[in-house]
Structure formats: C-alpha cells, structure tokens
mmCIF file of C-alpha atoms in Angstrom:
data_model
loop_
_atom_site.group_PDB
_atom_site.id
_atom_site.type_symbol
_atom_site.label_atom_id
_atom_site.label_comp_id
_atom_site.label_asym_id
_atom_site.label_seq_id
_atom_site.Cartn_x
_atom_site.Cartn_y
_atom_site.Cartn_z
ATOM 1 C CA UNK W 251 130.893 58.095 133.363
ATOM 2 C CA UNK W 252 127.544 57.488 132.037
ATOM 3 C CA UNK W 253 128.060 53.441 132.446
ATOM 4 C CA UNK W 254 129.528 53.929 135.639
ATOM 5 C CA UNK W 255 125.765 55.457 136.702
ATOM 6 C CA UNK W 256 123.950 53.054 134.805
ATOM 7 C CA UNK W 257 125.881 50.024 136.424
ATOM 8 C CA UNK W 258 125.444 51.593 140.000
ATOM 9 C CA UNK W 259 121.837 51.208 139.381
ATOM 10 C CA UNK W 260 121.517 47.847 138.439
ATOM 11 C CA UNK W 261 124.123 47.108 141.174
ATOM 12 C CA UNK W 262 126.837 45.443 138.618
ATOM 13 C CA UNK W 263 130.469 45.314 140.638
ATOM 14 C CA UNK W 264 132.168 43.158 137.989
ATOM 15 C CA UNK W 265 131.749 44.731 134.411
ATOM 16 C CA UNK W 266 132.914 43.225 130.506
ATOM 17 C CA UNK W 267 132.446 45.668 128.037
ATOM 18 C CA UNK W 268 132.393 44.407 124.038
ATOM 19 C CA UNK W 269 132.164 47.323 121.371
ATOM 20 C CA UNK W 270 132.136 46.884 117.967
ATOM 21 C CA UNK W 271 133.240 48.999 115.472
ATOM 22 C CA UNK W 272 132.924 52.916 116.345
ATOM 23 C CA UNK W 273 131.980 51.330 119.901
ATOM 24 C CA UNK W 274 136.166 50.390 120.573
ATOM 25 C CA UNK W 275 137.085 53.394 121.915
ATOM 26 C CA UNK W 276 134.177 53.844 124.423
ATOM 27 C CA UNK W 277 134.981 50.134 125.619
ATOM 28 C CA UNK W 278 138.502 51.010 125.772
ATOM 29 C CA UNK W 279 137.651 54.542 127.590
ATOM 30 C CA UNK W 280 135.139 52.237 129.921
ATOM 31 C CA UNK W 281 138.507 50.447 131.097
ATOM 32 C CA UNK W 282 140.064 54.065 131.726
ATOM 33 C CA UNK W 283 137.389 55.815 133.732
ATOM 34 C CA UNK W 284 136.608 52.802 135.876
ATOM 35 C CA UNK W 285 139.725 50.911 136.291
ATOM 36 C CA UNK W 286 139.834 46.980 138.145
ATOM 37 C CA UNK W 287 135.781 47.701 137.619
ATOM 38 C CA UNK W 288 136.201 46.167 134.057
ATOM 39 C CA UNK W 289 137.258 42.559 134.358
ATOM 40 C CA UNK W 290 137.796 42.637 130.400
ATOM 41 C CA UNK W 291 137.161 44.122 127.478
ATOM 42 C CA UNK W 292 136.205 43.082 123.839
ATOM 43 C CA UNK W 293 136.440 44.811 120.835
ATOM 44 C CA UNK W 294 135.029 43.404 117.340
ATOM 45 C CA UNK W 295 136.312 45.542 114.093
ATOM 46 C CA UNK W 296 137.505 48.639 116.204
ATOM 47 C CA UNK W 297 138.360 52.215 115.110
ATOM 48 C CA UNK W 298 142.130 53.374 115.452
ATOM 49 C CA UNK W 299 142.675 56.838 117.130
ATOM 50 C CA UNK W 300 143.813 59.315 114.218
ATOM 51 C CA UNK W 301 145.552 61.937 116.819
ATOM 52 C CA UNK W 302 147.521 61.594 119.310
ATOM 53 C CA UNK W 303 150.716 59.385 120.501
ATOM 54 C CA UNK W 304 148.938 56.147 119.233
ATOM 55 C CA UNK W 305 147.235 57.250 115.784
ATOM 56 C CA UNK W 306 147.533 55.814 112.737
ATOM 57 C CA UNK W 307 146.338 56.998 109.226
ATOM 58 C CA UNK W 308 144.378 56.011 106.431
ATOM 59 C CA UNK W 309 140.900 53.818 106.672
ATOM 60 C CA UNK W 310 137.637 55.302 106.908
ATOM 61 C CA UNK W 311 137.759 56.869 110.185
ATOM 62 C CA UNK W 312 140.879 58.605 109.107
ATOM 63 C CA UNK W 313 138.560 60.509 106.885
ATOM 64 C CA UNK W 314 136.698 61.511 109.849
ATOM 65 C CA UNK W 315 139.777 63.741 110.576
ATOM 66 C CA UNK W 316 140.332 65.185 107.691
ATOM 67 C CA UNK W 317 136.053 66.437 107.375
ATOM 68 C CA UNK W 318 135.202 67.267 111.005
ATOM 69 C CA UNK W 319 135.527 70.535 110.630
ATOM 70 C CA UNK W 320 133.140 70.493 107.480
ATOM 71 C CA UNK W 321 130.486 67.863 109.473
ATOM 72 C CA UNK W 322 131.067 70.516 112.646
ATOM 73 C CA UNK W 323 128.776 73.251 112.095
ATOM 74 C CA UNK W 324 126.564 70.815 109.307
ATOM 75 C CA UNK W 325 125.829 67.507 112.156
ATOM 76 C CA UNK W 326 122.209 68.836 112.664
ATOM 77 C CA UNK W 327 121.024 69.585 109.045
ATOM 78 C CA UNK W 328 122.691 66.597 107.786
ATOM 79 C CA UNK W 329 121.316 64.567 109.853
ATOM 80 C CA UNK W 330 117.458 65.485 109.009
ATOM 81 C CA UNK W 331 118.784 65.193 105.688
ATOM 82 C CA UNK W 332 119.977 61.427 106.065
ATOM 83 C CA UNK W 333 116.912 61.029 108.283
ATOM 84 C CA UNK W 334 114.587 62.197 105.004
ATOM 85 C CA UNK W 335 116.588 59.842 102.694
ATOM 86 C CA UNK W 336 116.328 56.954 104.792
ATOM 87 C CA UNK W 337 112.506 57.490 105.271
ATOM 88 C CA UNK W 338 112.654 57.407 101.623
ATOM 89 C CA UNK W 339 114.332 54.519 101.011
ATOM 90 C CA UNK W 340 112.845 52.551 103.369
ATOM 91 C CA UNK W 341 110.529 50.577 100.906
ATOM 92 C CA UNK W 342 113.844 49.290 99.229
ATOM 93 C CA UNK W 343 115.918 48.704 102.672
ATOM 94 C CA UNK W 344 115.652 45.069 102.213
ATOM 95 C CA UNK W 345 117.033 45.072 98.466
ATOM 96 C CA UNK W 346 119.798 47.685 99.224
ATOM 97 C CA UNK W 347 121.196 44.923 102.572
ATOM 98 C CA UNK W 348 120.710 42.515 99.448
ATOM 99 C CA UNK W 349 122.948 44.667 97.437
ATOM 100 C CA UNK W 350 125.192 44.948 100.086
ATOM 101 C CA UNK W 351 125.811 41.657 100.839
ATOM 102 C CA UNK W 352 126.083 41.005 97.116
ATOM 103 C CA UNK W 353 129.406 42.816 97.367
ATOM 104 C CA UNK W 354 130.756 42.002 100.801
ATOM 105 C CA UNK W 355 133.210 38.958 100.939
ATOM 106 C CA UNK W 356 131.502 35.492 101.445
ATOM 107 C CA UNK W 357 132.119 34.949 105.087
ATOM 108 C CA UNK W 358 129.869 38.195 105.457
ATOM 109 C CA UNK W 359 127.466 37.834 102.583
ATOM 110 C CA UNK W 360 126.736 33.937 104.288
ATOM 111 C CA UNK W 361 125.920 36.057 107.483
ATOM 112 C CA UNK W 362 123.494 38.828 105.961
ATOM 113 C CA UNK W 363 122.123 36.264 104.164
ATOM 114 C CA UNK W 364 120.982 34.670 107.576
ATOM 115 C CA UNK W 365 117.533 35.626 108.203
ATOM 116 C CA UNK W 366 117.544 37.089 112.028
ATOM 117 C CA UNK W 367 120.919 39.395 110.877
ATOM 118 C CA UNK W 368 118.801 40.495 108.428
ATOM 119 C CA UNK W 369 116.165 41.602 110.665
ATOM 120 C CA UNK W 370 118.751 43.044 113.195
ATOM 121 C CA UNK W 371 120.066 45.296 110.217
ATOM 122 C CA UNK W 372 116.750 46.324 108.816
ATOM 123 C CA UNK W 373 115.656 47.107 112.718
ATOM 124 C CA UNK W 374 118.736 48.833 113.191
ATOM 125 C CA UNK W 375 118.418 51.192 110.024
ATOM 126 C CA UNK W 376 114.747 51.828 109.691
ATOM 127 C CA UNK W 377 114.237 52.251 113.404
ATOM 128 C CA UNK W 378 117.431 53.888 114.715
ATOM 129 C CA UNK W 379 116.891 56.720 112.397
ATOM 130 C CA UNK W 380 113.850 57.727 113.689
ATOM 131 C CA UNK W 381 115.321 60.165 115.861
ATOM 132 C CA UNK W 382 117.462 61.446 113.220
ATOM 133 C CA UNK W 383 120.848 60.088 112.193
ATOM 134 C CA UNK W 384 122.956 63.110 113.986
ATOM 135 C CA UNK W 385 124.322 60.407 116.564
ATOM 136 C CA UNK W 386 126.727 58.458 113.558
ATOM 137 C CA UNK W 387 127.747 62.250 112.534
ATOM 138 C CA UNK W 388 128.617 63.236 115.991
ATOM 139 C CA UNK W 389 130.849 60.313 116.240
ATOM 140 C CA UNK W 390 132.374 60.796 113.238
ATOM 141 C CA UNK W 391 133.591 64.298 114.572
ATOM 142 C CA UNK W 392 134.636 62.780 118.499
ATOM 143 C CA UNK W 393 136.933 60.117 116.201
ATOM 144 C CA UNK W 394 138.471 62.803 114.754
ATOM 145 C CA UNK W 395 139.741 64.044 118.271
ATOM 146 C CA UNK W 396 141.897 62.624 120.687
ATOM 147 C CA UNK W 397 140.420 60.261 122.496
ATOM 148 C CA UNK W 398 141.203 61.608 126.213
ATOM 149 C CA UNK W 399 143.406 58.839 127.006
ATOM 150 C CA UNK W 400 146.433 56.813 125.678
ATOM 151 C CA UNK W 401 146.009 53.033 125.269
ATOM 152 C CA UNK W 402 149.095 52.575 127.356
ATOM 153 C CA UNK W 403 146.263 53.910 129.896
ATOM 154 C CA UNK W 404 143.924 51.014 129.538
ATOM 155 C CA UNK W 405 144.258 48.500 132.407
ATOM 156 C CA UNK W 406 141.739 45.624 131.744
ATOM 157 C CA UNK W 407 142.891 42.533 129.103
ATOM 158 C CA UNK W 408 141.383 43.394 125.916
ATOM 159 C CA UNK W 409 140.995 40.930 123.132
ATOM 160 C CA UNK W 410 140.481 42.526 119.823
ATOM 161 C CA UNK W 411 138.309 40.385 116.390
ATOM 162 C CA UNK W 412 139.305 41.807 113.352
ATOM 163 C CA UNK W 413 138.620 40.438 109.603
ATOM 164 C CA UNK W 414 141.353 40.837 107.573
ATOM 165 C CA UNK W 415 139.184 41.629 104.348
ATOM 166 C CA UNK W 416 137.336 44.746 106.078
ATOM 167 C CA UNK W 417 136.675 47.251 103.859
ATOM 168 C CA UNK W 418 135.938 49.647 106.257
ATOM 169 C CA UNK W 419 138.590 49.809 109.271
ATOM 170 C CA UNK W 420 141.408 48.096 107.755
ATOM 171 C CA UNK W 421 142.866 44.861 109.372
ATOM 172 C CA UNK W 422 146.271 46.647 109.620
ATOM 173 C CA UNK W 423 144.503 49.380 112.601
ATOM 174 C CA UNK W 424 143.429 46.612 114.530
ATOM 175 C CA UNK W 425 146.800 44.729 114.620
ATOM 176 C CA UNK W 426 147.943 48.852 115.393
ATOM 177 C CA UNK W 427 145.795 49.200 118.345
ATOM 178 C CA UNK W 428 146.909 45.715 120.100
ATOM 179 C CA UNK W 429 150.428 46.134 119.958
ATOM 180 C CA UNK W 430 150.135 49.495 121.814
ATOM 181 C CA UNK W 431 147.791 48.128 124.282
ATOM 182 C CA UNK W 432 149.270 46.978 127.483
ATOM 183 C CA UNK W 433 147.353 43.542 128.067
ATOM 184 C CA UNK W 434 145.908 42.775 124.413
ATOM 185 C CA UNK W 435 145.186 39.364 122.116
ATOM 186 C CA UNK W 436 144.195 39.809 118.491
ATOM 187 C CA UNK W 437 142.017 37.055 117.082
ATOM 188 C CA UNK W 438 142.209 37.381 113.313
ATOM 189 C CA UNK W 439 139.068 36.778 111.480
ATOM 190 C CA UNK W 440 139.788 35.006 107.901
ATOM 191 C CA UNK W 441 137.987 35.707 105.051
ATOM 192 C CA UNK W 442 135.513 38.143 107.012
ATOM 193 C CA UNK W 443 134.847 41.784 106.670
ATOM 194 C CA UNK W 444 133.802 44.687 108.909
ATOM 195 C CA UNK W 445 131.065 42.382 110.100
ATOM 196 C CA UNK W 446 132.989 39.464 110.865
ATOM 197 C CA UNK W 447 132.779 40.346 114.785
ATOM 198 C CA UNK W 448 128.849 39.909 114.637
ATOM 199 C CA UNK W 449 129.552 36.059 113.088
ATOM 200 C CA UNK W 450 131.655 34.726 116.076
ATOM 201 C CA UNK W 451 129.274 36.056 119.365
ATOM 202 C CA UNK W 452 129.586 32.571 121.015
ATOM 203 C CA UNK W 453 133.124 32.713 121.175
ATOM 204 C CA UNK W 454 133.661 35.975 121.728
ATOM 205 C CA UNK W 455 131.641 35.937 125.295
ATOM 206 C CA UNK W 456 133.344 32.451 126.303
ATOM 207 C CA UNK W 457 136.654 33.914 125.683
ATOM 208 C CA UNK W 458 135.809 37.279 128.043
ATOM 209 C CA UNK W 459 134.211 35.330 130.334
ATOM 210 C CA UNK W 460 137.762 33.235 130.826
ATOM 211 C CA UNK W 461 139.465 36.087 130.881
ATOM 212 C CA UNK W 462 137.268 37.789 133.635
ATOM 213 C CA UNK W 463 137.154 34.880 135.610
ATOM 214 C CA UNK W 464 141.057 34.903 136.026
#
C-alpha cells in the first residue's frame, strides 16, 4: 500500500519491483496488492515463507520463527544495543567486510573485493544504523508470520537469482518458492553466495525489462 502511494505521486502506471533478500516477499506482496500494476517482478536471494500453505523449514529465516516471540517484546532494546555495538565497531568496519569476504565463496569474495561494493556495504552498515537497527529485528519477527497472501496469489512473472552456495537462505528455498509460484523462472547463480544477486544487476534489469515489455 505504501508503494502504491509513493508511485501515485511520481505518476508511475507501469511498475517492476526487484527485492533482494528479506526484500522477496514485499516484491512478491507488491504483485498482490496491486495486481496488472506490476509488469514483473525480480527477486535476488529471497526468503521462503516459514508458515502457511507454502512454507518450508530450515535456513536462517526459519530461525526467525522459532525466536519471534523472544525478539517480540526485546526489538527496541536490542536494537539500541546493536546500534551501540556498531558505533563501536565502526573503526574496524572495513577489516570485519575484509573478514567477511575472506570466508565467503570466491564468486562473492571477487565482488566485495570490488571497491564501489565495498563502499555500498560500509555506507549501508555505518549509516543505516544510525537510526537504530530495530528495522532488521522487526523483519525478522513479520518473516516469522504468514505473509498475508499465498504465492499461488501472485499474478505478475517473477524471475527468481539464487546462488547455490548461499549460506544464508539456502538454494533449495529459492527453487521452493518458484515451483509454487504461478508464472516463475529460476536463474541459478553458480559458485555465488547470498550476494550473488548484487553481481549480475545488468542482467537482471534486461531480463525484467523483456519480460515487462511482453
């Protein structure tokens, strides 16, 4: 609802959505709530819904389930906590996306390695905590829910990157969500991680932008 406002104000008929990550099921819900609106849809690494008709178990989102009721009534302090930590570490954010990559598989650690991802993820971390980090805790909770729709519900084509080394939301939920999608296209990612989506932009928008245009 909150896209359909924003799009009505910049006077956008035609819409593709891409969400990566926790962002799959509000691209997905985009196609619900405003139908033929959304020409396609994209979704790079996706979460799985863990209730429901269409959930599936295990991955790291599948622990959102199982702790929501603990990260419930704790969002808010946690989230100045996090906030303080980060503020801490924010001298050694640079070596600890080093570290990271040091351990990711090599499609990925080519990619943080690259200087403007780099920036992107330092930007992303030391800046989009300054409001506090409650926002990744409330999603954790709302992915421990159902969703609000079925993906049997979702009208617009959706074509769905996955790498098939992530770490994070296993390969195996991704392949999951296309099959019970009505109009869906999985483009497996080899050798890549939970990242792999943010490697392969070019491509990504050419292929929506086919698909829209049919």
């Amino acid at each position: 609802a909150d896209l359909e406002v924003v799009a009505d104000r910049l006077g956008l008929d035609d819409l593709v959505v891409v969400g990566l990550s926790g962002g799959g099921p509000y691209a997905l819900g985009a196609s619900r709530v405003l139908g033929d609106r959304v020409r396609a849809v994209g979704v790079l690494g996706g979460v799985a819904p863990t209730v429901g008709a269409d959930a599936v178990g295990g991955g790291a989102v599948g622990l959102a389930r199982r702790f929501s009721p603990l990260v419930r009534p704790l969002r808010l302090p946690l989230g100045v906590g996090l906030t303080g930590a980060v503020r801490l570490l924010r001298p050694a954010a640079s070596t600890a996306i080093g570290a990271y990559a040091r351990l990711s598989p090599e499609a990925d650690r080519e990619l943080l390695n690259r200087p403007e991802f780099k920036a992107m993820f330092l930007d992303d971390l030391l800046n989009g905590s300054r409001k506090q980090l409650s926002a990744p805790l409330a999603d954790l909770v709302l992915f421990g829910r159902h969703w609000g729709f079925e993906l049997a519900e979702v009208g617009a084509p959706v074509r769905w990157w996955h790498g098939d080394a992530d770490n994070i939301v296993p390969f195996e939920h991704g392949r999951h969500v296309v099959e019970h999608l009505p109009d869906a296209e999985l483009y497996e990612l080899a050798g890549r991680s939970h990242l792999g989506g943010l490697g392969v932009g070019p491509d990504v928008l050419e292929v929506l932008v086919d698909v829209a245009d049919r």
